[in-house]
PDB file of C-alpha atoms and ligand atoms in Angstrom:
ATOM      1  CA  UNK J   1      26.295  -4.622  14.820  1.00 90.00           C
ATOM      2  CA  UNK J   2      22.777  -5.650  13.780  1.00 93.00           C
ATOM      3  CA  UNK J   3      23.271  -5.912   9.795  1.00 96.00           C
ATOM      4  CA  UNK J   4      20.192  -5.672   7.166  1.00 95.00           C
ATOM      5  CA  UNK J   5      20.352  -6.498   3.332  1.00 97.00           C
ATOM      6  CA  UNK J   6      18.001  -3.597   1.966  1.00 98.00           C
ATOM      7  CA  UNK J   7      16.589  -3.316  -1.647  1.00 98.00           C
ATOM      8  CA  UNK J   8      14.959  -0.152  -2.419  1.00 98.00           C
ATOM      9  CA  UNK J   9      12.344   0.336  -5.817  1.00 98.00           C
ATOM     10  CA  UNK J  10       9.827   3.070  -6.037  1.00 98.00           C
ATOM     11  CA  UNK J  11       6.845   2.105  -7.822  1.00 98.00           C
ATOM     12  CA  UNK J  12       5.349   5.657  -9.592  1.00 98.00           C
ATOM     13  CA  UNK J  13       7.078   7.301  -7.150  1.00 98.00           C
ATOM     14  CA  UNK J  14       6.241   5.506  -4.477  1.00 98.00           C
ATOM     15  CA  UNK J  15       9.397   3.863  -2.383  1.00 98.00           C
ATOM     16  CA  UNK J  16       9.331   0.540  -1.299  1.00 98.00           C
ATOM     17  CA  UNK J  17      12.416  -1.176   0.694  1.00 98.00           C
ATOM     18  CA  UNK J  18      12.843  -5.115   0.475  1.00 98.00           C
ATOM     19  CA  UNK J  19      14.496  -6.825   3.835  1.00 98.00           C
ATOM     20  CA  UNK J  20      14.414 -10.179   4.538  1.00 97.00           C
ATOM     21  CA  UNK J  21      12.833 -11.629   7.757  1.00 93.00           C
ATOM     22  CA  UNK J  22      13.509 -15.781   8.167  1.00 92.00           C
ATOM     23  CA  UNK J  23      16.143 -14.804  10.690  1.00 92.00           C
ATOM     24  CA  UNK J  24      13.683 -13.368  12.948  1.00 95.00           C
ATOM     25  CA  UNK J  25      12.021 -16.561  13.581  1.00 96.00           C
ATOM     26  CA  UNK J  26       8.268 -14.916  13.661  1.00 98.00           C
ATOM     27  CA  UNK J  27       5.736 -17.737  15.303  1.00 98.00           C
ATOM     28  CA  UNK J  28       2.414 -18.145  13.874  1.00 98.00           C
ATOM     29  CA  UNK J  29       1.193 -20.458  12.455  1.00 97.00           C
ATOM     30  CA  UNK J  30      -0.142 -17.747   8.891  1.00 97.00           C
ATOM     31  CA  UNK J  31       0.738 -14.517   7.388  1.00 98.00           C
ATOM     32  CA  UNK J  32      -1.518 -12.521   9.840  1.00 98.00           C
ATOM     33  CA  UNK J  33      -0.064 -14.544  12.958  1.00 98.00           C
ATOM     34  CA  UNK J  34       3.965 -13.596  11.750  1.00 98.00           C
ATOM     35  CA  UNK J  35       2.540  -9.802  11.099  1.00 98.00           C
ATOM     36  CA  UNK J  36       1.014  -9.927  14.759  1.00 98.00           C
ATOM     37  CA  UNK J  37       4.420 -11.605  15.802  1.00 98.00           C
ATOM     38  CA  UNK J  38       6.222  -8.868  14.247  1.00 98.00           C
ATOM     39  CA  UNK J  39       4.084  -6.176  15.315  1.00 98.00           C
ATOM     40  CA  UNK J  40       4.385  -7.402  19.329  1.00 98.00           C
ATOM     41  CA  UNK J  41       8.029  -8.196  19.131  1.00 98.00           C
ATOM     42  CA  UNK J  42      10.070  -6.321  16.647  1.00 98.00           C
ATOM     43  CA  UNK J  43       8.267  -3.147  16.355  1.00 98.00           C
ATOM     44  CA  UNK J  44      11.863  -1.418  17.096  1.00 97.00           C
ATOM     45  CA  UNK J  45      13.099  -3.372  13.569  1.00 98.00           C
ATOM     46  CA  UNK J  46      10.316  -1.729  11.981  1.00 98.00           C
ATOM     47  CA  UNK J  47      10.755   1.574  12.896  1.00 98.00           C
ATOM     48  CA  UNK J  48      14.618   0.981  12.273  1.00 98.00           C
ATOM     49  CA  UNK J  49      14.111   0.025   8.859  1.00 98.00           C
ATOM     50  CA  UNK J  50      11.108   2.714   8.311  1.00 98.00           C
ATOM     51  CA  UNK J  51      11.512   5.530   9.785  1.00 98.00           C
ATOM     52  CA  UNK J  52      14.570   8.206  10.055  1.00 97.00           C
ATOM     53  CA  UNK J  53      17.176   8.411  10.138  1.00 97.00           C
ATOM     54  CA  UNK J  54      17.028   5.317   7.593  1.00 97.00           C
ATOM     55  CA  UNK J  55      13.912   5.683   6.523  1.00 97.00           C
ATOM     56  CA  UNK J  56      11.169   8.303   6.443  1.00 96.00           C
ATOM     57  CA  UNK J  57       7.412   8.955   6.604  1.00 96.00           C
ATOM     58  CA  UNK J  58       6.813   7.946   3.002  1.00 96.00           C
ATOM     59  CA  UNK J  59       8.294   4.561   3.111  1.00 98.00           C
ATOM     60  CA  UNK J  60       7.026   1.132   3.157  1.00 98.00           C
ATOM     61  CA  UNK J  61       8.781  -1.637   4.149  1.00 98.00           C
ATOM     62  CA  UNK J  62       8.302  -5.252   2.780  1.00 98.00           C
ATOM     63  CA  UNK J  63       9.582  -8.324   5.372  1.00 98.00           C
ATOM     64  CA  UNK J  64       9.747 -10.827   2.896  1.00 98.00           C
ATOM     65  CA  UNK J  65       9.705 -15.041   4.566  1.00 98.00           C
ATOM     66  CA  UNK J  66       9.401 -18.019   3.505  1.00 97.00           C
ATOM     67  CA  UNK J  67       5.497 -18.690   2.630  1.00 97.00           C
ATOM     68  CA  UNK J  68       2.860 -21.136   4.547  1.00 97.00           C
ATOM     69  CA  UNK J  69       1.905 -22.397   0.952  1.00 96.00           C
ATOM     70  CA  UNK J  70       3.794 -20.524  -1.339  1.00 96.00           C
ATOM     71  CA  UNK J  71       7.611 -19.814  -1.682  1.00 96.00           C
ATOM     72  CA  UNK J  72       7.344 -16.000  -0.443  1.00 98.00           C
ATOM     73  CA  UNK J  73       5.174 -14.150   2.154  1.00 98.00           C
ATOM     74  CA  UNK J  74       5.069 -10.634   3.138  1.00 98.00           C
ATOM     75  CA  UNK J  75       4.568  -8.211   5.958  1.00 98.00           C
ATOM     76  CA  UNK J  76       4.421  -4.757   4.621  1.00 98.00           C
ATOM     77  CA  UNK J  77       4.835  -1.828   7.677  1.00 98.00           C
ATOM     78  CA  UNK J  78       5.120   1.506   7.258  1.00 97.00           C
ATOM     79  CA  UNK J  79       6.265   4.176  10.102  1.00 96.00           C
ATOM     80  CA  UNK J  80       3.613   3.999  12.371  1.00 96.00           C
ATOM     81  CA  UNK J  81       2.571   0.159  12.030  1.00 97.00           C
ATOM     82  CA  UNK J  82       2.155  -2.445   9.985  1.00 98.00           C
ATOM     83  CA  UNK J  83      -0.077  -2.793   6.866  1.00 98.00           C
ATOM     84  CA  UNK J  84      -2.922  -5.172   6.030  1.00 98.00           C
ATOM     85  CA  UNK J  85      -1.484  -5.504   2.158  1.00 98.00           C
ATOM     86  CA  UNK J  86       0.114  -2.699   0.053  1.00 98.00           C
ATOM     87  CA  UNK J  87      -0.165  -2.712  -4.174  1.00 98.00           C
ATOM     88  CA  UNK J  88       2.173  -0.381  -4.593  1.00 98.00           C
ATOM     89  CA  UNK J  89       4.328  -2.728  -2.518  1.00 98.00           C
ATOM     90  CA  UNK J  90       3.339  -5.601  -3.981  1.00 98.00           C
ATOM     91  CA  UNK J  91       4.843  -4.547  -7.777  1.00 98.00           C
ATOM     92  CA  UNK J  92       7.606  -2.903  -5.662  1.00 98.00           C
ATOM     93  CA  UNK J  93       8.678  -6.907  -4.346  1.00 98.00           C
ATOM     94  CA  UNK J  94       7.846  -8.328  -7.164  1.00 98.00           C
ATOM     95  CA  UNK J  95      10.489  -6.521  -9.268  1.00 98.00           C
ATOM     96  CA  UNK J  96      12.928  -6.904  -6.613  1.00 98.00           C
ATOM     97  CA  UNK J  97      12.546 -10.629  -7.046  1.00 98.00           C
ATOM     98  CA  UNK J  98      12.745 -10.073 -10.423  1.00 98.00           C
ATOM     99  CA  UNK J  99      16.060  -8.275  -9.844  1.00 98.00           C
ATOM    100  CA  UNK J 100      17.584 -10.480  -7.501  1.00 98.00           C
ATOM    101  CA  UNK J 101      17.103 -13.474  -9.840  1.00 97.00           C
ATOM    102  CA  UNK J 102      14.765 -15.379  -7.917  1.00 97.00           C
ATOM    103  CA  UNK J 103      11.166 -14.784  -9.944  1.00 97.00           C
ATOM    104  CA  UNK J 104      11.336 -14.570 -13.642  1.00 97.00           C
ATOM    105  CA  UNK J 105       8.361 -13.560 -15.787  1.00 97.00           C
ATOM    106  CA  UNK J 106       5.032 -15.153 -15.233  1.00 98.00           C
ATOM    107  CA  UNK J 107       2.983 -15.625 -12.772  1.00 98.00           C
ATOM    108  CA  UNK J 108       3.444 -16.039  -8.733  1.00 98.00           C
ATOM    109  CA  UNK J 109       2.021 -16.183  -6.070  1.00 98.00           C
ATOM    110  CA  UNK J 110       2.444 -13.887  -2.970  1.00 98.00           C
ATOM    111  CA  UNK J 111       0.969 -14.781   0.682  1.00 98.00           C
ATOM    112  CA  UNK J 112      -0.110 -11.386   2.761  1.00 98.00           C
ATOM    113  CA  UNK J 113      -1.426 -11.508   6.293  1.00 98.00           C
ATOM    114  CA  UNK J 114      -5.165 -10.484   4.429  1.00 98.00           C
ATOM    115  CA  UNK J 115      -4.724 -12.935   1.833  1.00 98.00           C
ATOM    116  CA  UNK J 116      -2.969 -14.744  -1.126  1.00 98.00           C
ATOM    117  CA  UNK J 117      -2.259 -11.990  -3.945  1.00 98.00           C
ATOM    118  CA  UNK J 118      -1.498 -13.287  -7.664  1.00 98.00           C
ATOM    119  CA  UNK J 119       1.479 -11.559  -9.290  1.00 98.00           C
ATOM    120  CA  UNK J 120       2.067 -11.843 -13.106  1.00 98.00           C
ATOM    121  CA  UNK J 121       5.877 -10.018 -14.177  1.00 98.00           C
ATOM    122  CA  UNK J 122       5.357  -9.500 -17.817  1.00 97.00           C
ATOM    123  CA  UNK J 123       8.644  -9.353 -20.431  1.00 95.00           C
ATOM    124  CA  UNK J 124       8.117  -5.888 -20.482  1.00 95.00           C
ATOM    125  CA  UNK J 125       9.043  -5.872 -16.203  1.00 91.00           C
ATOM    126  CA  UNK J 126       5.522  -4.440 -15.972  1.00 97.00           C
ATOM    127  CA  UNK J 127       3.618  -6.320 -12.723  1.00 98.00           C
ATOM    128  CA  UNK J 128      -0.081  -7.243 -12.829  1.00 98.00           C
ATOM    129  CA  UNK J 129      -1.341  -8.303  -9.303  1.00 98.00           C
ATOM    130  CA  UNK J 130      -5.097 -10.058  -9.103  1.00 98.00           C
ATOM    131  CA  UNK J 131      -5.548  -8.452  -5.345  1.00 98.00           C
ATOM    132  CA  UNK J 132      -7.779 -10.009  -2.486  1.00 98.00           C
ATOM    133  CA  UNK J 133     -11.792 -10.102  -3.283  1.00 98.00           C
ATOM    134  CA  UNK J 134     -12.693  -6.173  -2.807  1.00 98.00           C
ATOM    135  CA  UNK J 135     -16.134  -4.934  -1.521  1.00 98.00           C
ATOM    136  CA  UNK J 136     -17.678  -1.706  -1.063  1.00 98.00           C
ATOM    137  CA  UNK J 137     -18.996  -1.849   2.807  1.00 98.00           C
ATOM    138  CA  UNK J 138     -21.496   1.099   2.974  1.00 98.00           C
ATOM    139  CA  UNK J 139     -22.158   4.034   0.228  1.00 97.00           C
ATOM    140  CA  UNK J 140     -22.961   7.728   0.930  1.00 96.00           C
ATOM    141  CA  UNK J 141     -21.215   8.269   3.923  1.00 98.00           C
ATOM    142  CA  UNK J 142     -21.644  11.766   5.195  1.00 98.00           C
ATOM    143  CA  UNK J 143     -18.905  13.500   7.574  1.00 98.00           C
ATOM    144  CA  UNK J 144     -19.278  17.036   8.716  1.00 98.00           C
ATOM    145  CA  UNK J 145     -16.375  18.897   8.335  1.00 97.00           C
ATOM    146  CA  UNK J 146     -15.706  22.437   9.263  1.00 96.00           C
ATOM    147  CA  UNK J 147     -15.844  24.192   6.062  1.00 94.00           C
ATOM    148  CA  UNK J 148     -18.451  21.658   3.964  1.00 95.00           C
ATOM    149  CA  UNK J 149     -19.717  18.343   3.924  1.00 97.00           C
ATOM    150  CA  UNK J 150     -18.466  15.448   2.310  1.00 98.00           C
ATOM    151  CA  UNK J 151     -20.126  12.174   1.405  1.00 98.00           C
ATOM    152  CA  UNK J 152     -18.099   8.980   0.641  1.00 98.00           C
ATOM    153  CA  UNK J 153     -17.839   5.218   0.114  1.00 98.00           C
ATOM    154  CA  UNK J 154     -16.018   3.298   2.695  1.00 98.00           C
ATOM    155  CA  UNK J 155     -14.387   0.036   0.762  1.00 98.00           C
ATOM    156  CA  UNK J 156     -12.138  -2.639   1.106  1.00 98.00           C
ATOM    157  CA  UNK J 157      -9.484  -3.062  -1.729  1.00 98.00           C
ATOM    158  CA  UNK J 158      -6.879  -4.950   0.936  1.00 98.00           C
ATOM    159  CA  UNK J 159      -7.039  -1.889   3.623  1.00 98.00           C
ATOM    160  CA  UNK J 160      -9.912  -0.145   4.519  1.00 98.00           C
ATOM    161  CA  UNK J 161     -10.399   3.460   2.541  1.00 98.00           C
ATOM    162  CA  UNK J 162     -12.979   5.902   2.449  1.00 98.00           C
ATOM    163  CA  UNK J 163     -13.364   7.106  -0.984  1.00 98.00           C
ATOM    164  CA  UNK J 164     -14.962  10.675  -1.761  1.00 97.00           C
ATOM    165  CA  UNK J 165     -15.823  12.433  -4.805  1.00 96.00           C
ATOM    166  CA  UNK J 166     -17.623  15.462  -4.012  1.00 96.00           C
ATOM    167  CA  UNK J 167     -14.934  17.020  -1.753  1.00 97.00           C
ATOM    168  CA  UNK J 168     -14.301  20.293  -4.239  1.00 96.00           C
ATOM    169  CA  UNK J 169     -10.436  20.334  -4.106  1.00 96.00           C
ATOM    170  CA  UNK J 170      -8.303  20.723  -7.390  1.00 96.00           C
ATOM    171  CA  UNK J 171      -5.964  17.151  -7.284  1.00 97.00           C
ATOM    172  CA  UNK J 172      -2.414  18.611  -8.059  1.00 96.00           C
ATOM    173  CA  UNK J 173       0.669  19.107  -6.505  1.00 96.00           C
ATOM    174  CA  UNK J 174       0.101  23.037  -6.097  1.00 96.00           C
ATOM    175  CA  UNK J 175      -2.667  22.642  -4.062  1.00 97.00           C
ATOM    176  CA  UNK J 176      -0.868  19.930  -1.580  1.00 97.00           C
ATOM    177  CA  UNK J 177      -1.672  21.668   1.525  1.00 97.00           C
ATOM    178  CA  UNK J 178      -4.686  21.723   1.068  1.00 97.00           C
ATOM    179  CA  UNK J 179      -5.797  18.179   0.024  1.00 98.00           C
ATOM    180  CA  UNK J 180      -3.427  17.410   3.227  1.00 97.00           C
ATOM    181  CA  UNK J 181      -5.472  19.163   5.205  1.00 97.00           C
ATOM    182  CA  UNK J 182      -8.799  17.945   4.006  1.00 97.00           C
ATOM    183  CA  UNK J 183      -7.874  14.386   4.034  1.00 98.00           C
ATOM    184  CA  UNK J 184      -6.698  14.835   7.438  1.00 97.00           C
ATOM    185  CA  UNK J 185     -10.107  16.417   8.637  1.00 98.00           C
ATOM    186  CA  UNK J 186     -11.716  13.581   6.548  1.00 98.00           C
ATOM    187  CA  UNK J 187     -10.082  10.653   8.634  1.00 97.00           C
ATOM    188  CA  UNK J 188     -10.457  12.518  11.848  1.00 96.00           C
ATOM    189  CA  UNK J 189     -13.880  13.340  11.351  1.00 97.00           C
ATOM    190  CA  UNK J 190     -14.980  10.491  10.334  1.00 97.00           C
ATOM    191  CA  UNK J 191     -13.702   8.525  13.408  1.00 92.00           C
ATOM    192  CA  UNK J 192     -14.073   4.962  12.094  1.00 94.00           C
ATOM    193  CA  UNK J 193     -10.125   3.131  13.415  1.00 90.00           C
ATOM    194  CA  UNK J 194     -10.229   0.372  10.439  1.00 95.00           C
ATOM    195  CA  UNK J 195     -11.193   3.200   7.633  1.00 97.00           C
ATOM    196  CA  UNK J 196      -7.033   4.403   7.700  1.00 93.00           C
ATOM    197  CA  UNK J 197      -6.729   5.368   4.328  1.00 97.00           C
ATOM    198  CA  UNK J 198      -8.356   8.795   3.006  1.00 98.00           C
ATOM    199  CA  UNK J 199      -8.853   8.811  -1.104  1.00 98.00           C
ATOM    200  CA  UNK J 200     -10.203  11.924  -2.832  1.00 98.00           C
ATOM    201  CA  UNK J 201     -10.866  11.204  -6.395  1.00 98.00           C
ATOM    202  CA  UNK J 202     -11.473  13.432  -9.633  1.00 97.00           C
ATOM    203  CA  UNK J 203     -12.656  12.168 -12.837  1.00 94.00           C
ATOM    204  CA  UNK J 204     -10.909  12.432 -15.773  1.00 95.00           C
ATOM    205  CA  UNK J 205     -10.940  10.519 -19.286  1.00 93.00           C
ATOM    206  CA  UNK J 206     -11.194   6.807 -18.893  1.00 93.00           C
ATOM    207  CA  UNK J 207     -10.595   6.682 -15.276  1.00 97.00           C
ATOM    208  CA  UNK J 208      -9.776   8.991 -12.563  1.00 97.00           C
ATOM    209  CA  UNK J 209      -7.289  11.390 -10.553  1.00 97.00           C
ATOM    210  CA  UNK J 210      -6.549  10.585  -7.052  1.00 97.00           C
ATOM    211  CA  UNK J 211      -5.187  11.922  -3.589  1.00 98.00           C
ATOM    212  CA  UNK J 212      -4.375   8.906  -1.204  1.00 98.00           C
ATOM    213  CA  UNK J 213      -3.222  10.095   2.463  1.00 97.00           C
ATOM    214  CA  UNK J 214      -2.091   7.204   3.990  1.00 96.00           C
ATOM    215  CA  UNK J 215      -1.891   5.489   7.760  1.00 94.00           C
ATOM    216  CA  UNK J 216       1.300   7.340   9.018  1.00 93.00           C
ATOM    217  CA  UNK J 217      -0.264  10.481   7.682  1.00 93.00           C
ATOM    218  CA  UNK J 218       2.137  10.859   4.676  1.00 96.00           C
ATOM    219  CA  UNK J 219       0.608  10.848   0.972  1.00 98.00           C
ATOM    220  CA  UNK J 220       1.040   8.140  -1.412  1.00 98.00           C
ATOM    221  CA  UNK J 221       3.296   9.399  -4.421  1.00 98.00           C
ATOM    222  CA  UNK J 222       1.689   5.945  -6.438  1.00 98.00           C
ATOM    223  CA  UNK J 223      -2.163   5.753  -7.291  1.00 98.00           C
ATOM    224  CA  UNK J 224      -2.089   3.281  -4.658  1.00 98.00           C
ATOM    225  CA  UNK J 225      -3.054  -0.348  -5.626  1.00 98.00           C
ATOM    226  CA  UNK J 226      -5.059  -0.856  -2.631  1.00 98.00           C
ATOM    227  CA  UNK J 227      -6.517   2.305  -2.970  1.00 98.00           C
ATOM    228  CA  UNK J 228      -7.103   1.673  -6.955  1.00 98.00           C
ATOM    229  CA  UNK J 229      -8.707  -1.615  -5.789  1.00 98.00           C
ATOM    230  CA  UNK J 230     -11.402  -0.128  -3.450  1.00 98.00           C
ATOM    231  CA  UNK J 231     -12.069   2.329  -6.038  1.00 98.00           C
ATOM    232  CA  UNK J 232     -12.394  -0.927  -8.919  1.00 98.00           C
ATOM    233  CA  UNK J 233     -15.049  -2.425  -6.434  1.00 98.00           C
ATOM    234  CA  UNK J 234     -16.969   0.803  -5.460  1.00 98.00           C
ATOM    235  CA  UNK J 235     -17.302   1.239  -9.761  1.00 98.00           C
ATOM    236  CA  UNK J 236     -18.179  -2.405 -10.109  1.00 98.00           C
ATOM    237  CA  UNK J 237     -20.843  -2.297  -7.390  1.00 98.00           C
ATOM    238  CA  UNK J 238     -22.570   0.888  -9.380  1.00 97.00           C
ATOM    239  CA  UNK J 239     -22.300  -1.016 -12.410  1.00 97.00           C
ATOM    240  CA  UNK J 240     -20.149   1.691 -13.910  1.00 97.00           C
ATOM    241  CA  UNK J 241     -17.583  -0.562 -14.707  1.00 97.00           C
ATOM    242  CA  UNK J 242     -17.527  -4.029 -16.750  1.00 98.00           C
ATOM    243  CA  UNK J 243     -15.369  -7.319 -16.012  1.00 98.00           C
ATOM    244  CA  UNK J 244     -12.278  -6.804 -17.948  1.00 98.00           C
ATOM    245  CA  UNK J 245     -13.190  -3.189 -18.658  1.00 98.00           C
ATOM    246  CA  UNK J 246      -9.511  -1.190 -18.174  1.00 98.00           C
ATOM    247  CA  UNK J 247      -9.871   2.084 -16.021  1.00 98.00           C
ATOM    248  CA  UNK J 248      -6.816   4.296 -15.413  1.00 98.00           C
ATOM    249  CA  UNK J 249      -5.763   5.717 -11.914  1.00 98.00           C
ATOM    250  CA  UNK J 250      -3.399   8.492 -11.834  1.00 98.00           C
ATOM    251  CA  UNK J 251      -1.373   9.923  -8.850  1.00 98.00           C
ATOM    252  CA  UNK J 252      -0.796  13.225  -7.694  1.00 96.00           C
ATOM    253  CA  UNK J 253       2.670  12.922  -9.041  1.00 97.00           C
ATOM    254  CA  UNK J 254       1.327  11.957 -12.871  1.00 97.00           C
ATOM    255  CA  UNK J 255       1.889   8.273 -12.285  1.00 98.00           C
ATOM    256  CA  UNK J 256      -0.562   5.461 -13.445  1.00 98.00           C
ATOM    257  CA  UNK J 257      -2.200   2.542 -12.777  1.00 98.00           C
ATOM    258  CA  UNK J 258      -4.170   0.493 -14.703  1.00 98.00           C
ATOM    259  CA  UNK J 259      -6.649  -1.795 -13.395  1.00 98.00           C
ATOM    260  CA  UNK J 260      -9.820  -3.991 -13.952  1.00 98.00           C
ATOM    261  CA  UNK J 261     -11.953  -6.443 -12.575  1.00 98.00           C
ATOM    262  CA  UNK J 262     -12.585 -10.165 -12.686  1.00 98.00           C
ATOM    263  CA  UNK J 263     -15.598 -12.032 -10.898  1.00 98.00           C
ATOM    264  CA  UNK J 264     -14.482 -15.271  -9.168  1.00 98.00           C
ATOM    265  CA  UNK J 265     -16.856 -17.140  -7.365  1.00 97.00           C
ATOM    266  CA  UNK J 266     -19.171 -13.880  -7.636  1.00 97.00           C
ATOM    267  CA  UNK J 267     -16.427 -12.060  -5.640  1.00 98.00           C
ATOM    268  CA  UNK J 268     -14.928  -9.048  -7.412  1.00 98.00           C
ATOM    269  CA  UNK J 269     -11.376  -9.303  -7.532  1.00 98.00           C
ATOM    270  CA  UNK J 270      -8.875  -6.015  -8.807  1.00 98.00           C
ATOM    271  CA  UNK J 271      -6.528  -6.636 -11.013  1.00 98.00           C
ATOM    272  CA  UNK J 272      -4.002  -3.915 -11.102  1.00 98.00           C
ATOM    273  CA  UNK J 273      -0.575  -3.429 -13.480  1.00 98.00           C
ATOM    274  CA  UNK J 274       2.082  -0.780 -13.253  1.00 98.00           C
ATOM    275  CA  UNK J 275       5.489  -0.588 -12.917  1.00 98.00           C
ATOM    276  CA  UNK J 276       8.699  -0.445 -10.216  1.00 98.00           C
ATOM    277  CA  UNK J 277      12.063   0.442 -10.708  1.00 98.00           C
ATOM    278  CA  UNK J 278      14.940  -0.521  -8.255  1.00 98.00           C
ATOM    279  CA  UNK J 279      16.470   2.255  -6.776  1.00 98.00           C
ATOM    280  CA  UNK J 280      19.290   1.211  -4.224  1.00 98.00           C
ATOM    281  CA  UNK J 281      20.902  -1.553  -2.768  1.00 98.00           C
ATOM    282  CA  UNK J 282      22.229  -1.238   0.651  1.00 98.00           C
ATOM    283  CA  UNK J 283      22.979  -2.823   3.796  1.00 97.00           C
ATOM    284  CA  UNK J 284      21.299  -1.082   7.191  1.00 97.00           C
ATOM    285  CA  UNK J 285      23.849  -1.141  10.243  1.00 97.00           C
ATOM    286  CA  UNK J 286      21.884  -0.879  13.131  1.00 97.00           C
ATOM    287  CA  UNK J 287      25.299   0.327  15.845  1.00 97.00           C
ATOM    288  CA  UNK J 288      24.492  -0.524  19.863  1.00 97.00           C
ATOM    289  CA  UNK J 289      26.493   2.694  20.910  1.00 97.00           C
ATOM    290  CA  UNK J 290      23.574   4.711  18.365  1.00 98.00           C
ATOM    291  CA  UNK J 291      20.980   5.871  20.812  1.00 97.00           C
ATOM    292  CA  UNK J 292      18.572   6.246  17.450  1.00 97.00           C
ATOM    293  CA  UNK J 293      19.184   3.005  16.134  1.00 97.00           C
ATOM    294  CA  UNK J 294      15.595   2.013  16.110  1.00 97.00           C
ATOM    295  CA  UNK J 295      14.490   4.933  14.302  1.00 96.00           C
ATOM    296  CA  UNK J 296      12.055   7.626  15.025  1.00 93.00           C
ATOM    297  CA  UNK J 297       8.732   9.707  13.770  1.00 92.00           C
ATOM    298  CA  UNK J 298       7.028  12.741  14.648  1.00 85.00           C
ATOM    299  CA  UNK J 299       4.011  11.748  13.735  1.00 88.00           C
ATOM    300  CA  UNK J 300       1.477  10.553  16.843  1.00 76.00           C
ATOM    301  CA  UNK J 301      -2.011   9.235  15.689  1.00 72.00           C
TER     302      UNK J 301
HETATM  303  O1  LIG U   1      -0.342   0.906  -3.159  1.00 79.26           O
HETATM  304  O2  LIG U   1      -1.705  -0.193  -1.730  1.00 79.26           O
HETATM  305  C1  LIG U   1      -0.768   0.737  -1.841  1.00 79.26           C
HETATM  306  C2  LIG U   1      -0.468   1.485  -0.335  1.00 79.26           C
HETATM  307  C3  LIG U   1      -0.935   1.286   0.890  1.00 79.26           C
HETATM  308  C4  LIG U   1       0.191   2.277   1.376  1.00 79.26           C
HETATM  309  C5  LIG U   1       0.946   2.680   0.322  1.00 79.26           C
HETATM  310  N1  LIG U   1       0.713   2.946  -0.535  1.00 79.26           N
END
């Protein structure tokens, strides 16, 4: 039997499952190399942790490993593969380390495959993270759909996003099927492999409401930390957000992240604040007699 300690949390409705990876003996000299080794040699464990029957298409896993420069590094993953970064997951990891007594209130650094992320745990247990520098790569990118044309920005916020606000859809739970269908069609017709998150945005007082389709074709229940970062970078590029000005990003479930940017060495560094709650502590058991011990997903990309 293989056993893995797991701690689950949710951040604004989006789940994170932390597991510990020291015993895997991942090879490499950076978190990006450890991620590549994890993807190559341990994809069955990714699937065992993230996919059914122990996980689900909406779960994001966080493999915690000792860092090279700092105490902890993290490799995020989901039902279909590894992720570059994950904002709601960073908040979940911070709350998990606090819950375990490994991190206290104050400042910390977390190594990710795309760079170090600053984390601050506040006295009220909310968590702020200073993301990797983010930017808009292209604007007014046109996508011809079956019944409309949309335009949007391609932006980096720790993951690659296509952000679109002329989608013409109401962002509400009652409209989930249309949002799923539309964002999947945009993803397909945009046809850029690196852009694996689609973010539909609608304005609201003091910020925006969003719907984010994730790479495993599940929608983010939270406002998406990297998606919020990409949006902040676009707003900053447009001169619509000043450094330090607070922006509220609301998810389809009604959960809210607050975000702002700081300019460091001429780069736009998004800061995002949210809160995670622990939901479960468990031991995952992989029984060698279980033919489905390494999990399964119906998602085919
Ligand atoms: O919060 O950055 C995020 C995220 C990415 C995928 C799911 N959540």
